[in-house]
Amino acid sequence: MKIKANTIKEITSIKVKGADAMHSLDSYFQRTTAPKSAAQERREEF
């Protein structure tokens, strides 16, 4: 059971890392393709 729990945690952490990477890429492309004001970018960050 411990091995299964560890593998599930590893898989979820990898998924989270992948999602973060995709989100950062999406936000980067959104900024480059559609520039916004600094205030709008700050709102999206938080």
XYZ file of C-alpha atoms in Angstrom:
46
model
C 0.000 0.000 0.000
C 2.848 2.426 0.789
C 4.382 1.859 -2.640
C 1.064 2.588 -4.352
C 0.540 5.747 -2.293
C 4.053 6.969 -3.144
C 3.593 6.325 -6.861
C 0.233 8.121 -6.824
C 1.849 11.107 -5.089
C 4.680 11.130 -7.635
C 2.238 10.971 -10.552
C 0.105 13.791 -9.143
C 3.183 15.940 -8.470
C 4.349 15.341 -12.056
C 0.887 16.284 -13.327
C 0.938 19.465 -11.237
C 4.407 20.354 -12.555
C 3.208 19.757 -16.103
C 0.113 21.888 -15.530
C 2.246 24.699 -14.093
C 4.569 24.520 -17.102
C 1.634 24.604 -19.525
C 0.067 27.521 -17.620
C 3.310 29.495 -17.696
C 3.645 28.813 -21.431
C 0.030 29.865 -22.040
C 0.462 33.076 -20.038
C 3.744 33.776 -21.863
C 2.125 33.359 -25.272
C -0.880 35.437 -24.201
C 1.441 38.248 -23.116
C 3.458 38.137 -26.346
C 0.463 37.840 -28.696
C -1.920 40.177 -26.824
C -0.012 42.733 -24.743
C -1.953 44.110 -21.782
C -1.420 46.826 -19.223
C 0.631 46.036 -16.125
C -2.487 46.304 -13.935
C -4.310 43.612 -15.925
C -1.286 41.305 -15.723
C -1.093 41.824 -11.948
C -4.785 40.930 -11.594
C -4.236 37.648 -13.451
C -1.169 36.778 -11.373
C -3.076 36.891 -8.063
